[in-house]
Amino acid sequence: MVNAQAASTTTRSEPPAWQRALADAIRDPRELLDTLALPHTLLDGARTGAALFPLRVPRGYAARMRRGDPDDPLLRQVLPVAAEARSTPGFVDDPVGDLDVVRPGGILHKYRGRALIVATGACAVNCRYCFRRAFPYSEHQAAPHQWREALDTLRGDPSIEEVILSGGDPLSLSDRRLAALAEGLAGIGRVRRLRVHTRLPVVLPERVDDGLLDWLAGTRLAPVMVIHANHPAELDGDVAAALARLRENGVTLLNQTVLLRGVNDAVATLAALSERLFEQGVMPYYLHLLDPVRGAGHFDVDEREAAGLMRGLADRLPGYLVPRLVREVPGRSAKTHIAWDTAPP
Ligand SMILES: *Cc1c(COP(=O)(O)O)cnc(C)c1O
Ligand code: SF4
């Protein structure tokens, strides 16, 4: 009896597997290079970039990269480089004007009917092109206030029908905290949909476990998850299994991609991404032009080239697998759709 009790106590206090994987992420540039059999000539640049925005890569994500290839499209998304210290005209710390609209409790309310909660600043992976890489999370995130302030702000605005959990990555928070938030949101009568913007099912598929599905499928709110995949090689068998579980539990799955130089700026890559997403039960939603955040200029693909890529996609894919090409323009009431279906100039 004593032993059985001790065993069950241990089980209860042990963190879930995904939290261990999260804590075990690679943070040292030298370790990442060694893991991938890459030369130490890349180390100086990696340290320069990492001093501006730390390196962070889950081991399972690194395992999907090609060894020995410094141009691997997954590696390019996470390996800090010296170019991040270069300034590019128009590339700034708050490219989408978040700080002009942030409200108490970490709420960003830009679009009618939808409010976004900056739930946490933490992420499982640090994407080098992240538009919030310089966001002052410590001043504007909801979590430290135990959701009370965020829920108060939302209750005070009867126009809101959909709440979007964002960050950082909201799924880097524990299920206990997220369940409490979902419960609070379900208690606000006019809210109908709960949307989660997350990269975790892609970079750390272990995150999709019973604890997550319990609160996400258990709420009265209609659950929508917008994942973030940029390249078909990100979508391996473990990711497919995680996505299948979400679908089986009634979660509507969409994907957003950021168009990135040297990662996915080719028609064949984007087409393969859409096709693999569909095979894994996810509909392509947005293809975002890069937000001009300081340090990410080397990823930029201009509008004209992006339009050409879209025409190439539309030539090959059924219409429902062609994502919407958008850009976030500060001060507008919706994402700005970029026209691409006119004859090339
Ligand atoms: C992108 C975004 C949304 C969601 O926009 P949709 O077009 O509905 O996907 C909501 N709020 C903010 C602040 C956003 O940046
Ligand atoms: S997961 Fe999203 S929020 Fe986090 S670093 Fe990547 S792009 Fe930024």
Short mmCIF file of C-alpha atoms and ligand atoms in Angstrom, two decimals:
data_model
loop_
_atom_site.label_atom_id
_atom_site.label_comp_id
_atom_site.label_asym_id
_atom_site.label_seq_id
_atom_site.Cartn_x
_atom_site.Cartn_y
_atom_site.Cartn_z
CA MET A 1 0.00 0.00 0.00
CA VAL A 2 2.69 2.40 1.00
CA ASN A 3 4.59 1.65 -2.18
CA ALA A 4 1.56 2.01 -4.40
CA GLN A 5 0.80 5.35 -2.82
CA ALA A 6 4.34 6.57 -3.30
CA ALA A 7 4.23 5.48 -6.93
CA SER A 8 1.02 7.33 -7.65
CA THR A 9 2.32 10.48 -5.98
CA THR A 10 5.38 10.34 -8.23
CA THR A 11 3.23 9.93 -11.31
CA ARG A 12 1.07 12.86 -10.38
CA SER A 13 3.90 15.29 -9.73
CA GLU A 14 5.95 14.26 -12.76
CA PRO A 15 5.72 16.83 -15.55
CA PRO A 16 4.13 15.63 -18.81
CA ALA A 17 6.55 14.41 -21.50
CA TRP A 18 6.13 17.56 -23.56
CA GLN A 19 7.32 19.76 -20.71
CA ARG A 20 10.49 17.72 -20.44
CA ALA A 21 11.04 18.00 -24.20
CA LEU A 22 10.44 21.74 -23.97
CA ALA A 23 12.98 22.15 -21.17
CA ASP A 24 15.46 19.98 -23.08
CA ALA A 25 15.51 22.19 -26.20
CA ILE A 26 18.90 23.07 -27.72
CA ARG A 27 20.01 26.55 -26.65
CA ASP A 28 23.72 26.50 -27.35
CA PRO A 29 24.77 27.36 -30.93
CA ARG A 30 27.76 25.01 -30.73
CA GLU A 31 25.53 22.11 -29.72
CA LEU A 32 23.18 22.73 -32.62
CA LEU A 33 26.08 22.80 -35.09
CA ASP A 34 27.57 19.62 -33.63
CA THR A 35 24.22 17.83 -33.65
CA LEU A 36 23.91 18.55 -37.36
CA ALA A 37 27.58 17.95 -38.25
CA LEU A 38 27.99 21.56 -39.33
CA PRO A 39 31.32 23.43 -39.32
CA HIS A 40 32.27 25.75 -36.50
CA THR A 41 32.87 28.49 -39.06
CA LEU A 42 29.16 29.22 -38.53
CA LEU A 43 29.68 29.78 -34.82
CA ASP A 44 30.65 33.46 -34.85
CA GLY A 45 27.55 34.45 -36.80
CA ALA A 46 25.36 32.24 -34.66
CA ARG A 47 26.64 33.89 -31.50
CA THR A 48 26.12 37.37 -32.96
CA GLY A 49 22.50 36.57 -33.81
CA ALA A 50 21.83 34.70 -30.57
CA ALA A 51 22.97 37.73 -28.56
CA LEU A 52 20.05 39.65 -30.11
CA PHE A 53 17.45 36.88 -29.81
CA PRO A 54 18.40 33.59 -28.15
CA LEU A 55 18.67 30.30 -29.97
CA ARG A 56 16.03 27.75 -29.07
CA VAL A 57 15.25 24.53 -30.97
CA PRO A 58 13.47 21.39 -29.76
CA ARG A 59 15.56 18.27 -30.41
CA GLY A 60 12.76 16.55 -32.33
CA TYR A 61 12.60 19.50 -34.72
CA ALA A 62 16.37 19.48 -35.24
CA ALA A 63 16.12 15.77 -36.04
CA ARG A 64 14.08 16.62 -39.15
CA MET A 65 16.94 18.70 -40.60
CA ARG A 66 19.43 17.33 -43.12
CA ARG A 67 22.80 16.73 -41.48
CA GLY A 68 25.71 18.66 -42.93
CA ASP A 69 23.53 21.10 -44.89
CA PRO A 70 23.89 24.72 -43.74
CA ASP A 71 21.07 25.71 -46.13
CA ASP A 72 18.53 23.27 -44.77
CA PRO A 73 15.18 25.11 -44.82
CA LEU A 74 14.32 24.13 -41.24
CA LEU A 75 17.74 25.11 -39.97
CA ARG A 76 17.51 28.52 -41.65
CA GLN A 77 14.38 29.27 -39.62
CA VAL A 78 16.16 28.78 -36.29
CA LEU A 79 19.93 29.25 -36.72
CA PRO A 80 21.02 32.76 -35.63
CA VAL A 81 23.19 34.51 -38.22
CA ALA A 82 25.31 37.67 -38.36
CA ALA A 83 22.88 39.28 -40.85
CA GLU A 84 20.47 39.79 -37.93
CA ALA A 85 22.71 42.59 -36.68
CA ARG A 86 22.38 44.42 -40.01
CA SER A 87 19.78 47.13 -40.19
CA THR A 88 17.40 47.21 -43.15
CA PRO A 89 15.43 50.39 -43.94
CA GLY A 90 11.83 50.00 -42.76
CA PHE A 91 12.59 47.02 -40.51
CA VAL A 92 11.66 48.03 -36.95
CA ASP A 93 10.96 46.60 -33.48
CA ASP A 94 7.14 46.77 -33.62
CA PRO A 95 6.35 46.19 -37.33
CA VAL A 96 2.62 45.58 -36.94
CA GLY A 97 1.77 48.33 -34.48
CA ASP A 98 0.89 45.98 -31.61
CA LEU A 99 1.92 48.46 -28.97
CA ASP A 100 -0.63 51.02 -30.19
CA VAL A 101 -3.58 48.71 -29.57
CA VAL A 102 -2.59 46.59 -26.56
CA ARG A 103 -5.15 46.70 -23.73
CA PRO A 104 -5.04 45.63 -20.08
CA GLY A 105 -4.43 41.92 -19.57
CA GLY A 106 -2.37 41.55 -22.76
CA ILE A 107 -5.36 41.91 -25.11
CA LEU A 108 -4.84 43.03 -28.71
CA HIS A 109 -8.11 44.10 -30.26
CA LYS A 110 -7.66 45.19 -33.85
CA TYR A 111 -10.39 43.37 -35.78
CA ARG A 112 -14.13 43.36 -35.27
CA GLY A 113 -15.45 40.46 -33.24
CA ARG A 114 -12.01 38.97 -32.56
CA ALA A 115 -9.72 39.70 -29.66
CA LEU A 116 -6.25 38.25 -29.30
CA ILE A 117 -4.66 37.42 -25.96
CA VAL A 118 -0.89 37.60 -25.70
CA ALA A 119 -0.99 34.68 -23.31
CA THR A 120 2.74 34.29 -22.75
CA GLY A 121 6.08 35.32 -24.19
CA ALA A 122 7.46 31.79 -24.13
CA CYS A 123 7.89 29.66 -27.24
CA ALA A 124 9.19 26.16 -27.89
CA VAL A 125 11.27 27.45 -30.77
CA ASN A 126 12.73 30.85 -31.52
CA CYS A 127 12.01 31.63 -35.16
CA ARG A 128 14.54 34.10 -36.45
CA TYR A 129 11.92 36.01 -38.48
CA CYS A 130 9.44 36.31 -35.58
CA PHE A 131 7.52 39.60 -35.79
CA ARG A 132 7.34 39.72 -32.02
CA ARG A 133 11.04 39.02 -31.49
CA ALA A 134 11.35 42.39 -29.78
CA PHE A 135 7.91 42.48 -28.14
CA PRO A 136 8.11 43.62 -24.51
CA TYR A 137 6.25 40.60 -23.17
CA SER A 138 6.98 41.31 -19.55
CA GLU A 139 4.84 44.45 -19.76
CA HIS A 140 2.05 43.10 -21.96
CA GLN A 141 1.24 39.47 -21.36
CA ALA A 142 -1.81 38.06 -19.74
CA ALA A 143 -0.45 35.11 -17.75
CA PRO A 144 1.16 36.80 -14.74
CA HIS A 145 -2.22 38.22 -13.80
CA GLN A 146 -3.80 34.75 -13.65
CA TRP A 147 -6.19 35.77 -16.47
CA ARG A 148 -8.33 38.00 -14.26
CA GLU A 149 -7.37 41.21 -16.02
CA ALA A 150 -7.69 39.66 -19.50
CA LEU A 151 -11.13 38.25 -18.70
CA ASP A 152 -12.25 41.60 -17.26
CA THR A 153 -11.21 43.39 -20.44
CA LEU A 154 -13.06 40.84 -22.59
CA ARG A 155 -16.21 40.90 -20.45
CA GLY A 156 -16.31 44.66 -20.88
CA ASP A 157 -16.51 44.40 -24.67
CA PRO A 158 -19.77 42.83 -25.92
CA SER A 159 -18.58 42.86 -29.56
CA ILE A 160 -16.19 39.95 -29.09
CA GLU A 161 -17.32 36.55 -30.39
CA GLU A 162 -13.96 34.90 -30.91
CA VAL A 163 -10.94 34.85 -28.67
CA ILE A 164 -7.53 34.03 -30.10
CA LEU A 165 -4.82 32.68 -27.83
CA SER A 166 -1.46 33.84 -29.09
CA GLY A 167 1.89 34.89 -27.72
CA GLY A 168 4.65 33.72 -27.78
CA ASP A 169 3.13 30.31 -28.00
CA PRO A 170 0.05 29.79 -25.81
CA LEU A 171 0.59 26.02 -25.76
CA SER A 172 3.86 26.49 -23.90
CA LEU A 173 1.63 27.17 -20.86
CA SER A 174 0.45 24.27 -18.70
CA ASP A 175 -2.93 22.66 -19.30
CA ARG A 176 -3.99 23.66 -15.81
CA ARG A 177 -3.61 27.34 -16.66
CA LEU A 178 -5.09 26.99 -20.13
CA ALA A 179 -8.07 25.04 -18.81
CA ALA A 180 -8.72 27.85 -16.32
CA LEU A 181 -8.58 30.39 -19.12
CA ALA A 182 -10.89 28.36 -21.39
CA GLU A 183 -13.35 28.06 -18.53
CA GLY A 184 -13.26 31.79 -17.90
CA LEU A 185 -13.82 32.50 -21.60
CA ALA A 186 -16.69 30.01 -21.83
CA GLY A 187 -18.31 31.97 -19.01
CA ILE A 188 -18.52 35.07 -21.23
CA GLY A 189 -21.85 34.57 -22.97
CA ARG A 190 -21.14 36.14 -26.35
CA VAL A 191 -17.87 34.34 -27.00
CA ARG A 192 -18.47 31.44 -29.39
CA ARG A 193 -15.12 30.38 -30.78
CA LEU A 194 -11.77 29.71 -29.17
CA ARG A 195 -8.88 29.94 -31.58
CA VAL A 196 -5.33 28.89 -30.72
CA HIS A 197 -2.41 30.22 -32.75
CA THR A 198 0.43 27.82 -32.13
CA ARG A 199 3.56 26.34 -33.64
CA LEU A 200 3.82 23.59 -31.02
CA PRO A 201 2.03 20.76 -32.88
CA VAL A 202 4.69 21.25 -35.59
CA VAL A 203 7.85 21.80 -33.55
CA LEU A 204 6.94 19.70 -30.48
CA PRO A 205 4.11 17.32 -31.41
CA GLU A 206 4.32 15.65 -27.98
CA ARG A 207 2.37 18.69 -26.80
CA VAL A 208 -0.82 17.20 -28.22
CA ASP A 209 -1.63 14.86 -25.34
CA ASP A 210 -4.63 13.92 -23.20
CA GLY A 211 -4.17 16.95 -20.98
CA LEU A 212 -4.49 19.33 -23.94
CA LEU A 213 -7.40 17.51 -25.56
CA ASP A 214 -9.31 17.44 -22.26
CA TRP A 215 -9.81 21.18 -22.05
CA LEU A 216 -9.76 21.96 -25.76
CA ALA A 217 -12.44 19.43 -26.65
CA GLY A 218 -14.28 19.89 -23.37
CA THR A 219 -15.19 23.57 -23.68
CA ARG A 220 -18.54 24.76 -25.05
CA LEU A 221 -16.56 27.06 -27.39
CA ALA A 222 -15.89 25.84 -30.94
CA PRO A 223 -12.17 25.03 -31.05
CA VAL A 224 -10.07 26.24 -33.97
CA MET A 225 -6.32 25.75 -34.17
CA VAL A 226 -4.14 27.70 -36.55
CA ILE A 227 -0.81 25.93 -36.76
CA HIS A 228 2.31 27.46 -38.30
CA ALA A 229 4.24 25.33 -40.78
CA ASN A 230 6.54 26.82 -43.41
CA HIS A 231 7.99 23.79 -45.18
CA PRO A 232 6.75 20.28 -46.02
CA ALA A 233 9.76 18.69 -44.27
CA GLU A 234 8.36 19.99 -40.97
CA LEU A 235 5.34 17.72 -41.30
CA ASP A 236 6.64 14.28 -40.39
CA GLY A 237 4.81 11.24 -39.02
CA ASP A 238 4.78 12.46 -35.42
CA VAL A 239 3.21 15.74 -36.49
CA ALA A 240 0.65 13.85 -38.60
CA ALA A 241 -0.32 11.75 -35.58
CA ALA A 242 -0.71 14.84 -33.37
CA LEU A 243 -2.86 16.57 -35.98
CA ALA A 244 -5.00 13.47 -36.40
CA ARG A 245 -5.74 13.44 -32.68
CA LEU A 246 -6.78 17.09 -32.79
CA ARG A 247 -9.13 16.41 -35.69
CA GLU A 248 -10.62 13.36 -34.01
CA ASN A 249 -11.45 15.63 -31.10
CA GLY A 250 -13.35 18.09 -33.24
CA VAL A 251 -10.69 20.78 -33.64
CA THR A 252 -10.82 22.66 -36.95
CA LEU A 253 -7.26 22.88 -38.27
CA LEU A 254 -5.84 25.70 -40.40
CA ASN A 255 -2.27 26.63 -41.23
CA GLN A 256 -0.44 29.88 -41.63
CA THR A 257 2.91 30.18 -43.35
CA VAL A 258 5.38 33.02 -43.51
CA LEU A 259 6.97 33.48 -46.93
CA LEU A 260 10.70 33.29 -46.27
CA ARG A 261 13.67 33.74 -48.56
CA GLY A 262 15.73 30.58 -48.67
CA VAL A 263 13.07 28.54 -46.87
CA ASN A 264 9.93 28.33 -48.97
CA ASP A 265 10.28 30.89 -51.77
CA ALA A 266 9.64 28.35 -54.53
CA VAL A 267 6.39 27.20 -56.13
CA ALA A 268 7.29 23.51 -55.77
CA THR A 269 7.95 23.91 -52.03
CA LEU A 270 4.75 25.84 -51.34
CA ALA A 271 2.70 23.39 -53.42
CA ALA A 272 4.17 20.41 -51.57
CA LEU A 273 3.42 22.16 -48.28
CA SER A 274 -0.25 22.68 -49.18
CA GLU A 275 -0.56 19.08 -50.32
CA ARG A 276 1.03 17.63 -47.23
CA LEU A 277 -1.07 19.86 -44.98
CA PHE A 278 -4.18 18.56 -46.67
CA GLU A 279 -3.02 14.95 -46.28
CA GLN A 280 -2.63 15.64 -42.57
CA GLY A 281 -6.07 17.20 -42.25
CA VAL A 282 -5.12 20.89 -42.26
CA MET A 283 -6.42 23.56 -44.64
CA PRO A 284 -3.98 26.23 -45.86
CA TYR A 285 -5.18 29.60 -44.55
CA TYR A 286 -2.69 32.44 -44.85
CA LEU A 287 0.59 32.95 -46.63
CA HIS A 288 2.00 35.99 -44.85
CA LEU A 289 4.43 38.41 -46.34
CA LEU A 290 7.21 38.88 -43.83
CA ASP A 291 6.48 41.50 -41.20
CA PRO A 292 9.38 43.95 -41.37
CA VAL A 293 10.89 43.26 -37.97
CA ARG A 294 14.41 44.43 -37.20
CA GLY A 295 16.97 41.69 -37.82
CA ALA A 296 14.92 39.73 -40.38
CA GLY A 297 15.62 41.70 -43.58
CA HIS A 298 17.50 38.80 -45.15
CA PHE A 299 14.28 36.72 -45.19
CA ASP A 300 12.28 39.26 -47.20
CA VAL A 301 10.51 38.32 -50.43
CA ASP A 302 8.89 41.31 -52.11
CA GLU A 303 5.25 41.59 -53.16
CA ARG A 304 5.94 41.21 -56.85
CA GLU A 305 7.82 37.96 -56.41
CA ALA A 306 5.20 36.71 -53.96
CA ALA A 307 2.47 37.40 -56.52
CA GLY A 308 4.39 35.34 -59.07
CA LEU A 309 4.65 32.44 -56.62
CA MET A 310 0.90 32.62 -56.03
CA ARG A 311 0.19 32.43 -59.76
CA GLY A 312 2.43 29.38 -59.91
CA LEU A 313 0.51 27.78 -57.04
CA ALA A 314 -2.86 28.53 -58.61
CA ASP A 315 -1.65 26.88 -61.81
CA ARG A 316 -0.97 23.60 -60.02
CA LEU A 317 -3.32 23.27 -57.09
CA PRO A 318 -7.06 23.06 -56.54
CA GLY A 319 -8.33 26.44 -55.41
CA TYR A 320 -8.94 25.25 -51.85
CA LEU A 321 -5.26 24.45 -51.39
CA VAL A 322 -4.11 27.95 -52.42
CA PRO A 323 -3.56 30.05 -49.28
CA ARG A 324 -4.53 33.71 -49.11
CA LEU A 325 -1.58 36.03 -49.60
CA VAL A 326 -1.75 38.68 -46.87
CA ARG A 327 0.19 41.35 -45.13
CA GLU A 328 -0.43 42.89 -41.72
CA VAL A 329 -0.68 46.65 -42.13
CA PRO A 330 -0.88 48.64 -38.88
CA GLY A 331 -4.14 50.49 -38.42
CA ARG A 332 -6.28 48.44 -40.86
CA SER A 333 -9.43 46.61 -39.81
CA ALA A 334 -8.41 43.26 -41.32
CA LYS A 335 -5.37 41.60 -42.84
CA THR A 336 -4.58 43.16 -46.19
CA HIS A 337 -5.05 40.74 -49.09
CA ILE A 338 -2.45 41.12 -51.81
CA ALA A 339 -3.77 40.83 -55.34
CA TRP A 340 -1.82 38.41 -57.51
CA ASP A 341 -4.19 37.10 -60.17
CA THR A 342 -3.69 39.92 -62.67
CA ALA A 343 -1.44 39.51 -65.67
CA PRO A 344 2.23 39.97 -64.72
CA PRO A 345 3.54 43.45 -65.56
C1 LIG B 1 -4.21 38.29 -37.38
C2 LIG B 1 -4.95 38.82 -36.22
C3 LIG B 1 -6.24 38.36 -35.93
C4 LIG B 1 -6.93 37.29 -36.72
O1 LIG B 1 -7.24 37.70 -38.00
P1 LIG B 1 -8.03 36.71 -38.97
O2 LIG B 1 -8.00 37.42 -40.29
O3 LIG B 1 -9.40 36.53 -38.43
O4 LIG B 1 -7.29 35.42 -38.98
C5 LIG B 1 -6.89 38.91 -34.86
N1 LIG B 1 -6.34 39.87 -34.09
C6 LIG B 1 -5.10 40.33 -34.34
C7 LIG B 1 -4.54 41.38 -33.47
C8 LIG B 1 -4.36 39.81 -35.41
O5 LIG B 1 -3.12 40.27 -35.63
S1 SF4 B 2 6.62 30.26 -32.56
FE1 SF4 B 2 5.60 32.11 -33.32
S2 SF4 B 2 5.75 33.59 -31.64
FE2 SF4 B 2 7.24 31.95 -31.23
S3 SF4 B 2 9.18 32.65 -32.13
FE3 SF4 B 2 8.14 31.41 -33.70
S4 SF4 B 2 6.97 32.92 -34.92
FE4 SF4 B 2 7.52 33.91 -32.96
#
